[in-house]
Amino acid sequence: MGDVDGAFGLWAAANPSTRHLLAGVEAADSWGTDGHKWLNVPYDSGYSFCADPVAHRAAMAYSVAYVTGHGEGPVRAPSDYILESSRRARGFVTWVALRLLGRTGVGDLVERCCRLARRFAGRMAAIEGVSVGNDVVLNQVLVRFGEDDGATDAVAAAAQESGECWMGSTTWRGKRYMRVSVANWSTSEDDIDRTSAVVEAAWRSLR
Ligand SMILES: Cc1ncc(COP(=O)(O)O)c(C=O)c1O
């Protein structure tokens, strides 16, 4: 059926009010997601889930005479399902975060970020010449400034240069947008309002 980039989206399943957004995801061949985004654990905590264990193993496992310990028998060898044989215990922080937060804690985090994303979208939509390009159903907000792609890129760059916030850019349906992802556990309403003010000032100085 295809592969799901659930870097943010898969975490929506932990929150009762966003879980419906994942309808049908179980039919995918694989999912990818990150812990270093919404789970707020350190970088290089990425996870992939493959529905077909035979294909998964065939893509990853290797066998050479001078490296032992790979699974040749009935017992699953974890190293047959990843790219590196030797690695630090990356999984530990993920385990700690999930044990600490539990499903409810992760769900609350998701809910809070979505609420802040809606707040940001509301602030943006109230500014003349600024439009929000997506339905803000999760933590993602696409913002366009005027009708000129260059203006949108310039506002995103100015916002980044301010040091107050960081957001990316994207092209969606042929148009440039500033792409905002609200994902940090410590982001507050005040942060959203400060960010909105910086973005608004950048747009006004460009007009
Ligand atoms: C939806 C989505 N997929 C994939 C990525 C890439 O993530 P990473 O750089 O952690 O591999 C990003 C990064 O922002 C993302 O937003």
Short mmCIF file of C-alpha atoms and ligand atoms in Angstrom, two decimals:
data_model
loop_
_atom_site.label_atom_id
_atom_site.label_comp_id
_atom_site.label_asym_id
_atom_site.label_seq_id
_atom_site.Cartn_x
_atom_site.Cartn_y
_atom_site.Cartn_z
CA MET A 1 0.00 0.00 0.00
CA GLY A 2 2.98 2.29 0.42
CA ASP A 3 5.06 3.82 3.14
CA VAL A 4 4.03 6.39 5.68
CA ASP A 5 6.25 9.32 6.66
CA GLY A 6 4.87 9.66 10.15
CA ALA A 7 7.72 11.77 11.52
CA PHE A 8 5.13 13.85 13.35
CA GLY A 9 1.88 12.25 12.33
CA LEU A 10 2.18 8.84 13.93
CA TRP A 11 2.26 10.42 17.38
CA ALA A 12 -1.26 11.73 16.76
CA ALA A 13 -2.45 8.23 17.62
CA ALA A 14 -1.67 8.86 21.30
CA ASN A 15 -4.14 11.72 21.49
CA PRO A 16 -7.86 10.83 21.44
CA SER A 17 -8.81 14.03 19.59
CA THR A 18 -6.33 13.46 16.71
CA ARG A 19 -6.32 9.65 16.52
CA HIS A 20 -8.89 9.63 13.71
CA LEU A 21 -6.34 11.29 11.41
CA LEU A 22 -4.52 7.96 11.22
CA ALA A 23 -7.42 5.96 9.83
CA GLY A 24 -6.02 3.39 7.38
CA VAL A 25 -2.42 3.68 8.49
CA GLU A 26 -2.41 0.03 9.49
CA ALA A 27 -2.59 -0.95 5.80
CA ALA A 28 0.82 0.59 5.02
CA ASP A 29 3.89 -1.48 4.17
CA SER A 30 6.01 0.55 6.54
CA TRP A 31 5.99 3.48 8.88
CA GLY A 32 8.82 5.82 9.73
CA THR A 33 8.76 8.21 12.65
CA ASP A 34 11.10 10.12 14.93
CA GLY A 35 11.56 10.36 18.66
CA HIS A 36 13.65 13.50 18.32
CA LYS A 37 10.66 15.49 17.17
CA TRP A 38 7.46 15.09 19.13
CA LEU A 39 8.77 12.74 21.80
CA ASN A 40 11.49 15.32 22.55
CA VAL A 41 14.34 12.83 22.99
CA PRO A 42 17.84 13.65 21.62
CA TYR A 43 18.67 13.60 17.91
CA ASP A 44 19.15 10.45 15.89
CA SER A 45 16.26 8.64 17.49
CA GLY A 46 14.48 7.51 14.34
CA TYR A 47 12.29 4.41 14.11
CA SER A 48 11.05 2.34 11.23
CA PHE A 49 8.34 -0.28 11.35
CA CYS A 50 8.11 -2.75 8.49
CA ALA A 51 5.03 -4.93 8.04
CA ASP A 52 6.94 -7.66 6.22
CA PRO A 53 9.67 -9.09 8.45
CA VAL A 54 11.12 -11.24 5.66
CA ALA A 55 11.57 -8.25 3.35
CA HIS A 56 12.89 -6.19 6.25
CA ARG A 57 15.52 -8.77 7.14
CA ALA A 58 16.46 -9.33 3.50
CA ALA A 59 17.14 -5.61 3.11
CA MET A 60 19.26 -5.27 6.26
CA ALA A 61 20.97 -8.53 7.21
CA TYR A 62 24.42 -9.44 6.09
CA SER A 63 26.63 -12.36 6.90
CA VAL A 64 30.41 -12.55 6.80
CA ALA A 65 32.68 -15.16 8.35
CA TYR A 66 34.55 -12.67 10.53
CA VAL A 67 31.44 -11.10 12.19
CA THR A 68 29.52 -13.54 14.30
CA GLY A 69 26.31 -13.22 16.26
CA HIS A 70 23.83 -12.73 13.43
CA GLY A 71 20.73 -14.84 13.62
CA GLU A 72 20.88 -17.97 11.54
CA GLY A 73 18.49 -19.97 13.69
CA PRO A 74 14.97 -19.45 14.96
CA VAL A 75 15.95 -16.71 17.42
CA ARG A 76 15.55 -13.18 16.08
CA ALA A 77 18.85 -11.28 16.03
CA PRO A 78 18.18 -7.51 16.36
CA SER A 79 21.25 -6.72 14.27
CA ASP A 80 19.58 -8.35 11.25
CA TYR A 81 16.99 -5.55 11.15
CA ILE A 82 19.16 -2.43 11.25
CA LEU A 83 21.94 -0.79 9.26
CA GLU A 84 24.63 -0.84 11.93
CA SER A 85 25.75 -3.89 13.88
CA SER A 86 27.40 -1.81 16.56
CA ARG A 87 25.67 1.22 17.95
CA ARG A 88 25.08 2.96 21.22
CA ALA A 89 21.93 2.20 23.17
CA ARG A 90 19.78 4.77 21.37
CA GLY A 91 16.63 2.96 22.33
CA PHE A 92 17.17 3.67 26.01
CA VAL A 93 16.04 7.31 25.96
CA THR A 94 12.97 6.36 23.99
CA TRP A 95 12.10 3.70 26.53
CA VAL A 96 12.57 6.21 29.38
CA ALA A 97 10.43 8.86 27.69
CA LEU A 98 7.60 6.44 26.98
CA ARG A 99 7.72 4.97 30.48
CA LEU A 100 7.77 8.42 32.02
CA LEU A 101 5.04 10.01 29.92
CA GLY A 102 2.88 7.01 29.20
CA ARG A 103 0.25 7.17 26.47
CA THR A 104 -1.61 9.92 28.31
CA GLY A 105 1.51 12.04 28.68
CA VAL A 106 2.37 11.72 24.99
CA GLY A 107 -1.26 12.43 24.10
CA ASP A 108 -1.27 15.57 26.27
CA LEU A 109 1.93 16.75 24.61
CA VAL A 110 0.39 16.26 21.17
CA GLU A 111 -2.82 18.01 22.19
CA ARG A 112 -0.96 20.99 23.65
CA CYS A 113 1.21 21.46 20.55
CA CYS A 114 -1.84 21.23 18.27
CA ARG A 115 -3.58 23.89 20.35
CA LEU A 116 -0.51 26.14 20.06
CA ALA A 117 -0.36 25.53 16.31
CA ARG A 118 -3.99 26.68 16.04
CA ARG A 119 -3.12 29.75 18.11
CA PHE A 120 -0.26 30.58 15.75
CA ALA A 121 -2.46 30.02 12.69
CA GLY A 122 -5.09 32.34 14.17
CA ARG A 123 -2.50 35.06 14.77
CA MET A 124 -1.22 34.73 11.20
CA ALA A 125 -4.65 34.68 9.56
CA ALA A 126 -5.51 37.96 11.31
CA ILE A 127 -2.68 39.84 9.55
CA GLU A 128 -3.50 41.59 6.29
CA GLY A 129 -1.97 39.89 3.27
CA VAL A 130 -1.14 36.71 5.16
CA SER A 131 -2.90 33.42 4.56
CA VAL A 132 -2.81 30.00 6.17
CA GLY A 133 -2.72 27.33 3.47
CA ASN A 134 -3.72 24.21 5.35
CA ASP A 135 -6.42 23.03 7.71
CA VAL A 136 -4.57 23.08 11.02
CA VAL A 137 -5.56 19.63 12.22
CA LEU A 138 -2.21 18.76 13.79
CA ASN A 139 0.92 20.75 14.74
CA GLN A 140 1.67 21.89 11.18
CA VAL A 141 0.95 25.38 9.89
CA LEU A 142 1.66 26.60 6.35
CA VAL A 143 1.79 30.37 6.05
CA ARG A 144 2.04 32.43 2.88
CA PHE A 145 2.88 36.10 2.68
CA GLY A 146 1.26 37.98 -0.17
CA GLU A 147 1.14 36.31 -3.55
CA ASP A 148 4.84 36.26 -4.15
CA ASP A 149 6.98 33.19 -3.38
CA GLY A 150 9.99 35.41 -2.73
CA ALA A 151 8.19 37.35 0.01
CA THR A 152 7.31 34.12 1.80
CA ASP A 153 10.90 32.91 1.71
CA ALA A 154 12.14 36.32 2.84
CA VAL A 155 9.81 36.40 5.87
CA ALA A 156 10.82 32.85 6.86
CA ALA A 157 14.50 33.80 6.56
CA ALA A 158 14.00 36.98 8.61
CA ALA A 159 12.18 35.04 11.32
CA GLN A 160 15.04 32.57 11.52
CA GLU A 161 17.62 35.33 11.62
CA SER A 162 15.81 36.93 14.55
CA GLY A 163 16.86 34.00 16.73
CA GLU A 164 13.40 33.97 18.34
CA CYS A 165 12.14 30.96 16.45
CA TRP A 166 13.00 28.48 13.74
CA MET A 167 10.75 27.35 10.96
CA GLY A 168 11.28 25.76 7.58
CA SER A 169 9.83 26.44 4.15
CA THR A 170 8.05 24.22 1.69
CA THR A 171 6.38 24.17 -1.71
CA TRP A 172 2.83 22.88 -1.54
CA ARG A 173 0.44 22.76 -4.48
CA GLY A 174 2.89 24.87 -6.47
CA LYS A 175 3.24 27.70 -3.94
CA ARG A 176 5.89 28.58 -1.36
CA TYR A 177 4.90 28.47 2.31
CA MET A 178 6.62 29.00 5.62
CA ARG A 179 6.22 25.68 7.41
CA VAL A 180 5.79 25.74 11.17
CA SER A 181 5.89 22.60 13.31
CA VAL A 182 5.09 23.05 16.99
CA ALA A 183 6.76 20.14 18.74
CA ASN A 184 8.73 21.16 21.79
CA TRP A 185 7.37 20.21 25.22
CA SER A 186 8.37 23.60 26.67
CA THR A 187 6.77 25.81 24.01
CA SER A 188 4.27 28.15 25.65
CA GLU A 189 1.53 30.51 24.55
CA ASP A 190 3.97 33.33 25.16
CA ASP A 191 6.47 31.72 22.75
CA ILE A 192 3.77 31.53 20.11
CA ASP A 193 2.86 35.18 20.64
CA ARG A 194 6.51 36.29 20.51
CA THR A 195 7.02 34.27 17.34
CA SER A 196 3.89 35.73 15.80
CA ALA A 197 5.10 39.24 16.59
CA VAL A 198 8.50 38.59 14.99
CA VAL A 199 6.91 37.14 11.86
CA GLU A 200 4.42 39.99 11.61
CA ALA A 201 7.21 42.58 11.98
CA ALA A 202 9.23 40.85 9.25
CA TRP A 203 6.23 40.90 6.91
CA ARG A 204 5.42 44.55 7.63
CA SER A 205 8.99 45.66 7.03
CA LEU A 206 8.96 43.87 3.67
CA ARG A 207 5.73 45.41 2.39
C1 LIG B 1 7.44 15.04 8.03
C2 LIG B 1 8.94 14.92 8.09
N1 LIG B 1 9.54 13.81 7.64
C3 LIG B 1 10.86 13.66 7.71
C4 LIG B 1 11.67 14.63 8.22
C5 LIG B 1 13.16 14.40 8.30
O1 LIG B 1 13.51 14.17 9.62
P1 LIG B 1 15.01 13.87 10.07
O2 LIG B 1 15.83 15.03 9.65
O3 LIG B 1 14.94 13.73 11.53
O4 LIG B 1 15.42 12.60 9.40
C6 LIG B 1 11.10 15.82 8.68
C7 LIG B 1 11.93 16.91 9.25
O5 LIG B 1 11.45 17.93 9.68
C8 LIG B 1 9.70 15.97 8.63
O6 LIG B 1 9.09 17.07 9.11
#
